[in-house]
Amino acid sequence: MQTRIDQVTAHDGSFDVHVWLPPGGSGPGILLIQEIYGVGPYITKVAEQLAARGYVVAAPDLFWRLQRDWVGEHTPEGTAASLELAHGFEFAQGVADCALTLGHLRRLPEVTGGAGVLGFCLGGSLSFMLATQTELDAVLSFYGSAVPDAAGLVERIGSPLLLVFGGSDAFIPREQVAKVEQAVEGRPNVRLHVDEEAGHAFHNSEAPMFHQPEAAGRAWRIALDFLGEHLPVR
């Protein structure tokens, strides 16, 4: 598996985009959007799993304006430091950076067969908002805290959309998830998976305080099936 770091230029500077190539050298593209911990070991693990399945994966360093190459530790102290840094993050600029990265990804000669987006936590919110602005072959949003209050915007999303939440998420209360359930009801392009016993960031295998292996396994199988249906590797 080959990896590299590309540069993408925004109006106020340039930022790193980490790229993973599949063993075959080409495939559909996936924009992978970080949590507050940055492009660290967890995002790298997810990227490697996706690349091994035949996808070209691109993960931008979204905190570049605050601190380049930020990698927060998956500890209570690291989480607090990451949250403090994230307070300075300008969400709209983050969406714009994701759009720039998506354009870069689509232009890569290694990308064939379409493009999708997958985001976790902060990235889950960004992937949802990005999908309100552009068409994608597949949109996957894991426990994005901004999604419930923006659930009405789902009417702007025509792309296939998978939303994943934990029903016992202390950061996204169950009544907030219910707002999403109501907003997406009857929309054929949307699939909603709520694991009622799971908390926040339950898929993050690098964070012992969050990780719930059984719930993570269920959600990941659903995610891979969703990608296989809407963004298949040929």
Short mmCIF file of C-alpha atoms in Angstrom, two decimals, residues 4 19-31 50-51 53-58 102-116 137-138 227 230-234:
data_model
loop_
_atom_site.label_atom_id
_atom_site.label_comp_id
_atom_site.label_asym_id
_atom_site.label_seq_id
_atom_site.Cartn_x
_atom_site.Cartn_y
_atom_site.Cartn_z
CA ARG A 4 1.88 10.15 0.25
CA VAL A 19 -3.41 9.94 0.55
CA TRP A 20 -3.54 6.14 0.65
CA LEU A 21 -3.52 4.14 -2.58
CA PRO A 22 -5.00 0.65 -2.86
CA PRO A 23 -2.81 -2.35 -3.77
CA GLY A 24 -4.11 -2.21 -7.35
CA GLY A 25 -3.04 1.43 -7.66
CA SER A 26 -6.46 2.88 -8.52
CA GLY A 27 -10.08 2.79 -7.47
CA PRO A 28 -13.01 4.93 -6.35
CA GLY A 29 -12.19 7.87 -4.10
CA ILE A 30 -13.16 8.38 -0.48
CA LEU A 31 -12.74 11.69 1.32
CA LEU A 50 -10.54 1.23 3.05
CA ALA A 51 -7.47 1.28 0.82
CA ARG A 53 -10.57 -2.86 -0.07
CA GLY A 54 -9.63 -0.97 -3.22
CA TYR A 55 -10.36 2.70 -2.45
CA VAL A 56 -8.15 5.75 -2.91
CA VAL A 57 -8.46 7.59 0.41
CA ALA A 58 -7.70 11.26 1.07
CA LEU A 102 -12.89 16.49 -2.74
CA GLY A 103 -12.09 18.36 -5.95
CA HIS A 104 -8.43 17.38 -5.61
CA LEU A 105 -9.39 13.76 -4.98
CA ARG A 106 -11.63 13.61 -8.03
CA ARG A 107 -8.82 14.94 -10.23
CA LEU A 108 -6.28 12.34 -9.12
CA PRO A 109 -5.34 10.00 -11.97
CA GLU A 110 -5.62 7.07 -9.56
CA VAL A 111 -9.31 7.76 -8.86
CA THR A 112 -11.76 5.82 -11.00
CA GLY A 113 -15.41 4.97 -10.45
CA GLY A 114 -16.73 7.93 -8.46
CA ALA A 115 -16.18 9.48 -5.05
CA GLY A 116 -17.74 9.45 -1.61
CA ASP A 137 -21.84 8.70 -4.86
CA ALA A 138 -22.00 7.89 -1.15
CA LEU A 227 -20.12 1.56 0.10
CA HIS A 230 -23.24 2.88 -3.93
CA LEU A 231 -19.47 3.17 -4.48
CA PRO A 232 -18.38 -0.30 -5.58
CA VAL A 233 -14.81 -1.27 -6.38
CA ARG A 234 -14.74 -2.74 -9.88
#
